[in-house]
mmCIF file of C-alpha atoms and ligand atoms in Angstrom:
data_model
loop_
_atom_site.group_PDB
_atom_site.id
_atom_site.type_symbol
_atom_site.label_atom_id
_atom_site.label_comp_id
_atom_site.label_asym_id
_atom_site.label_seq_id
_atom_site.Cartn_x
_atom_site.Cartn_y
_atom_site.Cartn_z
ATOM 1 C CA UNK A 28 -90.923 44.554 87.833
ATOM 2 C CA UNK A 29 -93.011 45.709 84.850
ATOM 3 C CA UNK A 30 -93.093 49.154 82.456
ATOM 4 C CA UNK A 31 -95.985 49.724 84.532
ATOM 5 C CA UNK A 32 -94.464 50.103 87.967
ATOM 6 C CA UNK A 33 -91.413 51.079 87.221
ATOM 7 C CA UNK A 34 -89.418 53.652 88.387
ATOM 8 C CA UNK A 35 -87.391 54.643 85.764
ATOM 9 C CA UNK A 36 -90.256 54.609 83.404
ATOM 10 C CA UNK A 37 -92.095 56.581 85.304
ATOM 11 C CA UNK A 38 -89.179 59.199 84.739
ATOM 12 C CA UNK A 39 -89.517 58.572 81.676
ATOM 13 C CA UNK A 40 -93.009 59.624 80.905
ATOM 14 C CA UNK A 41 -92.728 62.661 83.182
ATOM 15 C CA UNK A 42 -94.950 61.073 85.890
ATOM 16 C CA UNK A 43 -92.561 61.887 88.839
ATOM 17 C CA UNK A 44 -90.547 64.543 89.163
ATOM 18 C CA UNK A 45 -86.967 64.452 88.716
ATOM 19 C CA UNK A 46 -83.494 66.495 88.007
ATOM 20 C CA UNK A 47 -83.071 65.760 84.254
ATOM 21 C CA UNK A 48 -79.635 67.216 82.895
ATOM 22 C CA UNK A 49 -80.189 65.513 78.955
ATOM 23 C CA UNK A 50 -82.945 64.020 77.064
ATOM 24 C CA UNK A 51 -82.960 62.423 73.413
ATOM 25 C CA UNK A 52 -85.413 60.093 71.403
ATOM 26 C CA UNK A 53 -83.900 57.042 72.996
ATOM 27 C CA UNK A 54 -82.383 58.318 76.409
ATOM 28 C CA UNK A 55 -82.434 60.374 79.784
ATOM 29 C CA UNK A 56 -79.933 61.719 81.950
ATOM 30 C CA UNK A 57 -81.370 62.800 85.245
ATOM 31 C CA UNK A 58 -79.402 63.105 88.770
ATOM 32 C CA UNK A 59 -79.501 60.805 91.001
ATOM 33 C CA UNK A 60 -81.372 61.851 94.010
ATOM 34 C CA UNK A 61 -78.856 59.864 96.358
ATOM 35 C CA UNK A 62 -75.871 60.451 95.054
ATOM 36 C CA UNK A 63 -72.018 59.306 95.982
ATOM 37 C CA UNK A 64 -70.668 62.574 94.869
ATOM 38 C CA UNK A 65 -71.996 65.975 93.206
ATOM 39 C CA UNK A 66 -73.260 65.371 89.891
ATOM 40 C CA UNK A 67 -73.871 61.517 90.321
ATOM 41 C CA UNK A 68 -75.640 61.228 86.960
ATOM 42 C CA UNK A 69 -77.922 58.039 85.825
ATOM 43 C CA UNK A 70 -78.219 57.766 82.080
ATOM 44 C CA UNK A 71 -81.445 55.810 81.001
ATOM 45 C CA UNK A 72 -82.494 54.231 77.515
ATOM 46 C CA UNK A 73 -86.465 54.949 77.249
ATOM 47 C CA UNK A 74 -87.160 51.808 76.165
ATOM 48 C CA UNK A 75 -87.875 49.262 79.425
ATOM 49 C CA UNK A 76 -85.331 46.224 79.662
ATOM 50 C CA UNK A 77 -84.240 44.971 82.928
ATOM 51 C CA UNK A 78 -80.209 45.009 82.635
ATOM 52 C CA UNK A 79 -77.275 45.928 80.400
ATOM 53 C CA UNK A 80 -77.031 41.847 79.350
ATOM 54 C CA UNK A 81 -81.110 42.194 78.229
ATOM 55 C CA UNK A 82 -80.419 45.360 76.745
ATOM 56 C CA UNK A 83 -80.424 45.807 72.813
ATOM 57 C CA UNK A 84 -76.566 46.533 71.310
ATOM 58 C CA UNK A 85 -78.079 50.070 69.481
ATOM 59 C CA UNK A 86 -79.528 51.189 72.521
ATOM 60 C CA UNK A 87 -76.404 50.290 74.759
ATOM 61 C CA UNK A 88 -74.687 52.178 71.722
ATOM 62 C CA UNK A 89 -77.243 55.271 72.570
ATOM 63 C CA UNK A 90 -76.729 54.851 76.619
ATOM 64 C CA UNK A 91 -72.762 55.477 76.164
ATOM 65 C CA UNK A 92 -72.821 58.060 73.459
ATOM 66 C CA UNK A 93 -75.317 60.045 76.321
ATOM 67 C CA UNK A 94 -72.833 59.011 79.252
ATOM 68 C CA UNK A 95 -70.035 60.787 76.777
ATOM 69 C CA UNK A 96 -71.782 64.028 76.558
ATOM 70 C CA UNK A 97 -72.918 64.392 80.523
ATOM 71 C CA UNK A 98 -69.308 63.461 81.164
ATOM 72 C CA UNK A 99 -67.907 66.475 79.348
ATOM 73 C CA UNK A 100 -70.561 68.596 81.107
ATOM 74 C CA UNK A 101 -69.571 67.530 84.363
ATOM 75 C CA UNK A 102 -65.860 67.927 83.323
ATOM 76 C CA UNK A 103 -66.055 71.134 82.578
ATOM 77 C CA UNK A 104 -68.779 72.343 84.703
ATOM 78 C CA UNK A 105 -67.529 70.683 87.831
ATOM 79 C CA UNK A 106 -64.123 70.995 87.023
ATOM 80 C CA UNK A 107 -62.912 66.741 87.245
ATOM 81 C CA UNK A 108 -62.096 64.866 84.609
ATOM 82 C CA UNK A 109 -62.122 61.823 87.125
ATOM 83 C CA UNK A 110 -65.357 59.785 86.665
ATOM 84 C CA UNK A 111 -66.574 56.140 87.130
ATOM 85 C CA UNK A 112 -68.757 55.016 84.278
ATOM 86 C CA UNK A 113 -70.515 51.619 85.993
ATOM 87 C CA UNK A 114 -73.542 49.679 85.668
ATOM 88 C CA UNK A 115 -74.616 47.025 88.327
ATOM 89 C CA UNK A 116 -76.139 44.005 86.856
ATOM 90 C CA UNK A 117 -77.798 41.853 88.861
ATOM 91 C CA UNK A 118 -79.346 41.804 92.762
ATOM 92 C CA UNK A 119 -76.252 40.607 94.116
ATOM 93 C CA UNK A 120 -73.791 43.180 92.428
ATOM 94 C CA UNK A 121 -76.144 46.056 94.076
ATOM 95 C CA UNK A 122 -78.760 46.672 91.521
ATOM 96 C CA UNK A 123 -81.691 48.160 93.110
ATOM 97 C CA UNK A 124 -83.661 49.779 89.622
ATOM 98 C CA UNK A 125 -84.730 46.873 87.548
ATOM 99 C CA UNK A 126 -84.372 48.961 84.647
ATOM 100 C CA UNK A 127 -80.917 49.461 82.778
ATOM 101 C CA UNK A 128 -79.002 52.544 83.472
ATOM 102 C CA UNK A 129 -75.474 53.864 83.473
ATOM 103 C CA UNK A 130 -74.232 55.608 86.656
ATOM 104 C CA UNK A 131 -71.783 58.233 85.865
ATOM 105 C CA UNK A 132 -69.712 59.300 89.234
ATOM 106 C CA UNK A 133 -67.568 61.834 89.202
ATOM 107 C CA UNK A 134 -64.112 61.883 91.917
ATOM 108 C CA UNK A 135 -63.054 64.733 93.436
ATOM 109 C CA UNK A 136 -60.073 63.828 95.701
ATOM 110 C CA UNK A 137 -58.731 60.665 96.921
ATOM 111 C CA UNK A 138 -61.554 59.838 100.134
ATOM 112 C CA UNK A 139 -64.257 60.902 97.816
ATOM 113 C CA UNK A 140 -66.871 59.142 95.740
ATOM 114 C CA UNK A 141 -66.816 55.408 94.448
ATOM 115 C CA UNK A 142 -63.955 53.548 96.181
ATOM 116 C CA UNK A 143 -63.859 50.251 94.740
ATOM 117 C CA UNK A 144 -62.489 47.762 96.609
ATOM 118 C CA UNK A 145 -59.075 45.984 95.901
ATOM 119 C CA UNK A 146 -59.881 42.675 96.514
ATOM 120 C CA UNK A 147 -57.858 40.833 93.808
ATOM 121 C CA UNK A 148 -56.350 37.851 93.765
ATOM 122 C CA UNK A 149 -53.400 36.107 92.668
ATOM 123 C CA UNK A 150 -53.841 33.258 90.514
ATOM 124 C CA UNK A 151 -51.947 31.014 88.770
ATOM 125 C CA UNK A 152 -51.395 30.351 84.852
ATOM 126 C CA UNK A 153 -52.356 27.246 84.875
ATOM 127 C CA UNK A 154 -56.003 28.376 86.404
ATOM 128 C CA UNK A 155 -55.724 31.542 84.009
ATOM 129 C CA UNK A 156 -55.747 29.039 80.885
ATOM 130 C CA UNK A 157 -58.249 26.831 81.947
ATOM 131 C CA UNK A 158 -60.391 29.644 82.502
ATOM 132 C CA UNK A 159 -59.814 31.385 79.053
ATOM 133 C CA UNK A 160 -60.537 28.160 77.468
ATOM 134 C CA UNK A 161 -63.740 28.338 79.196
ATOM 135 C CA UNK A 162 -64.447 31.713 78.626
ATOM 136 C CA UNK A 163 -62.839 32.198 74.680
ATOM 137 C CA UNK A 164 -65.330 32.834 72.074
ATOM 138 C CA UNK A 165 -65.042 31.682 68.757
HETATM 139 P P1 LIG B 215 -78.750 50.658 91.208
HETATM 140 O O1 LIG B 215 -78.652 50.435 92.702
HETATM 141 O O2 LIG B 215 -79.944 49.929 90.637
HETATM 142 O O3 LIG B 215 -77.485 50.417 90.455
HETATM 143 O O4 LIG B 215 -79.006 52.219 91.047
HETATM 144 C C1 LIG B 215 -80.234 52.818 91.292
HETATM 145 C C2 LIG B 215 -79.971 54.257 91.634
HETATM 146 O O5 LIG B 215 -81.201 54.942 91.544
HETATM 147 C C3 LIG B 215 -79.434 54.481 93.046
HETATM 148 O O6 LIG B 215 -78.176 55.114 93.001
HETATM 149 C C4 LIG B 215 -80.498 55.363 93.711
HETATM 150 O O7 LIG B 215 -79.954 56.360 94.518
HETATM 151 C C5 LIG B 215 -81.236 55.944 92.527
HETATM 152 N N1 LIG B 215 -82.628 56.255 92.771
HETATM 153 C C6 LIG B 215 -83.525 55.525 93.476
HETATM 154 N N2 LIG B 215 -84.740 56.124 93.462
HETATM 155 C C7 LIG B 215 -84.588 57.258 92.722
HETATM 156 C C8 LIG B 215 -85.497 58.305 92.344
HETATM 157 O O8 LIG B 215 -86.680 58.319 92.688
HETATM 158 N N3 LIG B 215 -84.985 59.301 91.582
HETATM 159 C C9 LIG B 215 -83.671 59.328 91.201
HETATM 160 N N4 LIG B 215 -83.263 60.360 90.454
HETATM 161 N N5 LIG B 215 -82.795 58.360 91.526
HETATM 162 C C10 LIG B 215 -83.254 57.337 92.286
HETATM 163 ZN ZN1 LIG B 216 -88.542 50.794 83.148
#
């Protein structure tokens, strides 16, 4: 997917129409028009780049300063302080909008919006430490 047809650029650049809540120089908060709970939010740098991993560290810094100030809105507006902050990166992980974004999902009781799953594991040390050694960066 390219600037040119996508979605989230076209947002952008006021081309479609959608439910923006926040707008600065280098992002966009607009609802999302599916959303898993009132005030589902997606914050949006302007600048195209296909995932948070391909996205530049300032304008990741931008993205979260954004998500801080919808999520006081929706605090006090919609009255829950309980909110998922995720980003799916990656087809297999559910990302649909090849252009980075930040959901921001508010919770209002228990059997209400995102309910992540508790698949985890137990695993030994021995695996843990191999796996740090792997994964440690100097
Ligand atoms: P992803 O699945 O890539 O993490 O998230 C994409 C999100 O964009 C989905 O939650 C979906 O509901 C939302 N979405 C898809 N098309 C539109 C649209 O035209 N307008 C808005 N506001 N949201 C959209
Ligand atoms: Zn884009």
């Amino acid at each position: 997917m390219n600037e040119q047809s996508c979605l989230f650029c076209k947002i952008i650049l006021h081309q479609i129409p959608s439910y923006i809540i926040y707008e600065d120089e280098h992002t966009i908060a607009f609802l999302d028009i599916m959303p898993v709970d009132k005030g589902h939010t997606l914050v949006v740098p302007k600048i195209h780049s296909t995932n948070f991993i391909n996205t530049n560290d300032e304008i990741i810094s931008f993205v979260n300063i954004t998500a801080k100030k919808v999520a006081k809105r929706i605090e006090i507006q919609l009255n829950t302080s309980a909110i998922n902050f995720i980003s799916n990166n990656g087809i297999l992980v559910g990302q649909t909008i090849e252009h980075y974004h930040l959901h921001i999902i508010p919770k209002y009781s228990s059997n209400s919006g995102l309910q992540l799953p508790k698949n985890q594991i137990v695993v030994d040390s021995k695996k843990l430490t191999t796996l740090q050694k792997k994964l440690k960066i100097n």
